[in-house]
Amino acid sequence: MSPTTLWVFTLEARPLPDSPDFDVAGGAFVVCYVTPSMADDPVQHAAAYVRAQDWQAIAVEDEPERVERDDAPDPDHFDQALADGEVYVFHQWPIEDSAESETRH
């Protein structure tokens, strides 16, 4: 039997105006763990989840790769995705005040 793998990748996202995070978060990197059986297109599936949280995926930061547990960024998140089918971890950063900032929305 082959080892269990998940799609693991990172999206960049920004909060939408309806998001409770809109006034405090400039954006986030969203680490996505998706079981292959959840979707034919894991990026599209993850972007739909992110949108349902009132965030907008704006870029694929790290392309999807099939990853075994030992190679996952976080084994606990990997295990949770095996149980639930998917896990999304938002690593937010604050809104920057400078005019040159790319994190203003």
Backbone as numpy.savetxt, mean C-alpha at the origin, in Angstrom:
# Nx Ny Nz CAx CAy CAz Cx Cy Cz
5.64 -29.68 -2.42 4.81 -28.50 -2.42 5.69 -27.25 -2.42
5.36 -26.29 -3.27 6.17 -25.08 -3.36 5.85 -24.13 -2.20
6.81 -23.30 -1.83 6.56 -22.35 -0.74 5.43 -21.38 -1.10
4.73 -20.91 -0.09 3.66 -19.95 -0.30 4.24 -18.58 -0.61
3.68 -17.94 -1.62 4.13 -16.60 -1.98 2.94 -15.63 -2.00
3.26 -14.37 -1.83 2.30 -13.28 -1.94 2.85 -12.24 -2.90
1.95 -11.46 -3.49 2.38 -10.25 -4.19 2.72 -9.23 -3.11
3.92 -8.66 -3.18 4.32 -7.60 -2.26 4.84 -6.44 -3.10
4.35 -5.24 -2.81 4.75 -4.05 -3.57 4.37 -2.81 -2.77
4.81 -1.66 -3.26 4.55 -0.40 -2.57 3.92 0.60 -3.52
2.84 1.23 -3.05 2.20 2.32 -3.77 2.50 3.63 -3.04
2.56 4.71 -3.79 2.56 6.04 -3.18 1.14 6.56 -3.27
0.66 7.17 -2.20 -0.73 7.63 -2.17 -0.82 8.98 -1.48
-1.92 9.69 -1.80 -2.24 10.96 -1.15 -3.65 10.89 -0.61
-3.90 11.53 0.53 -5.27 11.53 1.07 -6.18 12.40 0.21
-7.40 11.96 0.01 -8.41 12.74 -0.69 -9.07 13.71 0.29
-9.72 14.76 -0.20 -10.33 15.75 0.70 -11.28 15.16 1.74
-11.95 14.05 1.44 -12.87 13.43 2.39 -12.17 12.59 3.45
-10.87 12.37 3.29 -10.13 11.53 4.23 -9.92 12.25 5.56
-10.06 11.54 6.68 -9.74 12.15 7.98 -8.27 12.54 8.08
-7.43 11.98 7.20 -6.00 12.26 7.22 -5.62 13.47 6.36
-6.59 14.05 5.64 -6.30 15.11 4.67 -5.57 16.30 5.29
-5.93 16.69 6.50 -5.34 17.87 7.13 -4.02 17.60 7.84
-3.62 16.34 7.92 -2.39 16.03 8.66 -1.35 15.26 7.85
-1.78 14.54 6.83 -0.84 13.71 6.06 -0.63 14.28 4.67
0.63 14.44 4.31 0.96 14.87 2.96 0.90 13.73 1.97
1.08 12.53 2.48 1.04 11.34 1.63 1.46 10.13 2.43
1.59 9.02 1.71 1.99 7.77 2.37 2.57 6.82 1.34
3.47 6.00 1.81 3.86 4.81 1.06 3.04 3.68 1.65
2.35 2.95 0.79 1.47 1.87 1.22 2.11 0.55 0.80
2.59 -0.21 1.79 3.15 -1.53 1.50 1.99 -2.50 1.42
1.90 -3.19 0.27 0.75 -4.05 -0.04 1.18 -5.51 -0.05
0.41 -6.33 0.63 0.59 -7.79 0.65 -0.72 -8.37 0.13
-0.69 -9.03 -1.02 -1.91 -9.53 -1.64 -1.71 -10.98 -2.07
-2.64 -11.86 -1.68 -2.54 -13.24 -2.13 -2.84 -13.29 -3.62
-2.15 -14.15 -4.36 -2.37 -14.24 -5.80 -3.82 -14.55 -6.17
-4.54 -15.25 -5.32 -5.93 -15.60 -5.64 -6.90 -14.43 -5.47
-6.46 -13.33 -4.85 -7.35 -12.18 -4.62 -7.66 -11.42 -5.90
-6.68 -11.35 -6.83 -6.89 -10.53 -8.02 -5.91 -10.90 -9.12
-6.38 -10.77 -10.36 -5.48 -10.96 -11.50 -4.48 -9.81 -11.60
-4.91 -8.62 -11.22 -4.05 -7.43 -11.26 -3.91 -6.89 -9.83
-2.84 -7.26 -9.12 -2.73 -6.86 -7.72 -2.64 -5.35 -7.52
-2.05 -4.63 -8.48 -1.94 -3.18 -8.33 -3.32 -2.54 -8.42
-4.10 -2.95 -9.39 -5.45 -2.41 -9.53 -6.30 -2.74 -8.30
-6.16 -3.96 -7.81 -6.89 -4.38 -6.61 -6.49 -3.52 -5.40
-5.19 -3.31 -5.22 -4.71 -2.51 -4.10 -5.13 -1.05 -4.24
-5.07 -0.51 -5.45 -5.49 0.88 -5.68 -6.96 1.06 -5.33
-7.79 0.07 -5.62 -9.21 0.14 -5.26 -9.38 0.14 -3.74
-8.59 -0.66 -3.03 -8.64 -0.66 -1.57 -8.23 0.71 -1.03
-7.13 1.23 -1.54 -6.63 2.54 -1.09 -7.70 3.60 -1.32
-8.35 3.56 -2.48 -9.42 4.53 -2.80 -10.59 4.39 -1.83
-10.91 3.18 -1.44 -12.00 2.96 -0.48 -11.67 3.54 0.90
-10.39 3.79 1.16 -9.97 4.40 2.42 -9.87 5.92 2.30
-10.38 6.47 1.19 -10.33 7.91 0.89 -8.91 8.42 0.65
-8.13 7.58 0.00 -6.81 7.94 -0.47 -6.75 7.65 -1.96
-5.81 8.30 -2.65 -5.63 8.07 -4.09 -4.23 7.55 -4.33
-4.12 6.37 -4.94 -2.81 5.86 -5.34 -2.34 6.71 -6.51
-1.12 7.25 -6.40 -0.61 8.12 -7.46 0.58 7.52 -8.20
1.20 6.49 -7.64 2.35 5.88 -8.31 2.62 4.50 -7.71
3.26 3.68 -8.52 3.79 2.40 -8.03 5.24 2.66 -7.68
5.55 2.62 -6.40 6.90 2.89 -5.93 7.80 1.66 -6.13
7.31 0.49 -5.76 8.02 -0.78 -5.96 7.08 -1.71 -6.68
7.50 -2.24 -7.82 6.67 -3.13 -8.64 6.33 -4.42 -7.88
5.18 -5.01 -8.18 4.80 -6.27 -7.53 5.80 -7.39 -7.81
6.13 -8.11 -6.77 6.96 -9.31 -6.87 6.32 -10.40 -6.04
6.43 -11.64 -6.52 5.99 -12.78 -5.71 7.09 -13.05 -4.69
6.72 -12.97 -3.42 7.69 -13.03 -2.33 7.30 -14.12 -1.35
8.30 -14.87 -0.89 8.10 -15.85 0.18 8.23 -15.14 1.53
7.75 -15.79 2.57 7.74 -15.18 3.91 9.13 -14.70 4.32
10.16 -15.51 4.09 11.52 -15.15 4.52 12.03 -13.89 3.84
11.47 -13.54 2.69 11.92 -12.36 1.95 10.97 -11.17 2.09
9.92 -11.33 2.87 8.92 -10.26 3.03 9.48 -9.13 3.90
9.05 -7.90 3.65 9.49 -6.78 4.49 9.12 -6.97 5.96
7.98 -7.59 6.23 7.55 -7.83 7.61 6.82 -9.17 7.67
7.42 -10.18 8.31 6.80 -11.51 8.36 5.42 -11.51 9.02
5.18 -10.64 10.00 3.86 -10.59 10.64 2.79 -10.12 9.67
3.10 -9.12 8.87 2.14 -8.66 7.86 1.92 -9.74 6.80
2.97 -10.46 6.45 2.85 -11.56 5.50 1.88 -12.61 6.03
2.07 -13.00 7.30 1.19 -14.00 7.91 -0.25 -13.52 7.98
-0.44 -12.24 8.30 -1.80 -11.70 8.37 -2.46 -11.71 6.99
-1.69 -11.42 5.95 -2.23 -11.46 4.58 -2.59 -12.88 4.18
-1.84 -13.86 4.64 -2.21 -15.26 4.36 -3.56 -15.58 4.99
-3.80 -15.05 6.18 -5.07 -15.31 6.88 -6.23 -14.52 6.28
-5.98 -13.25 5.91 -7.05 -12.36 5.47 -7.13 -12.15 3.96
-6.10 -12.58 3.25 -6.07 -12.39 1.80 -5.33 -11.15 1.35
-5.25 -10.16 2.23 -4.56 -8.92 1.88 -4.28 -8.11 3.14
-3.20 -7.33 3.09 -2.85 -6.40 4.16 -2.24 -5.17 3.49
-2.60 -3.98 4.02 -2.07 -2.72 3.50 -1.55 -1.90 4.67
-0.28 -1.54 4.63 0.35 -0.80 5.71 0.70 0.60 5.20
0.03 1.62 5.77 0.24 3.01 5.37 1.35 3.62 6.22
2.41 4.06 5.57 3.51 4.78 6.24 3.36 6.24 5.83
2.69 7.02 6.69 2.35 8.41 6.36 3.48 9.36 6.68
3.51 10.47 5.94 4.38 11.58 6.27 3.52 12.83 6.39
3.99 13.82 7.18 3.18 15.02 7.42 3.16 15.95 6.20
2.20 16.86 6.21 2.14 17.91 5.20 3.32 18.84 5.43
4.02 19.17 4.36 5.13 20.13 4.44 4.58 21.53 4.24
5.16 22.49 4.95 4.68 23.86 4.86 5.35 24.67 3.75
6.50 24.22 3.26 7.21 25.02 2.27 6.50 25.00 0.92
6.64 26.07 0.17 5.98 26.19 -1.14 6.56 25.21 -2.15
7.80 24.79 -1.95 8.43 23.86 -2.90 8.07 22.41 -2.64
7.39 22.15 -1.57 7.10 20.77 -1.17 6.24 20.05 -2.19
6.56 18.79 -2.42 5.75 17.94 -3.28 4.63 17.26 -2.50
4.60 17.42 -1.19 3.61 16.70 -0.39 2.39 17.55 -0.05
2.29 18.73 -0.64 1.06 19.52 -0.45 0.01 18.99 -1.41
-1.22 19.00 -0.96 -2.29 18.51 -1.84 -3.35 19.54 -2.03
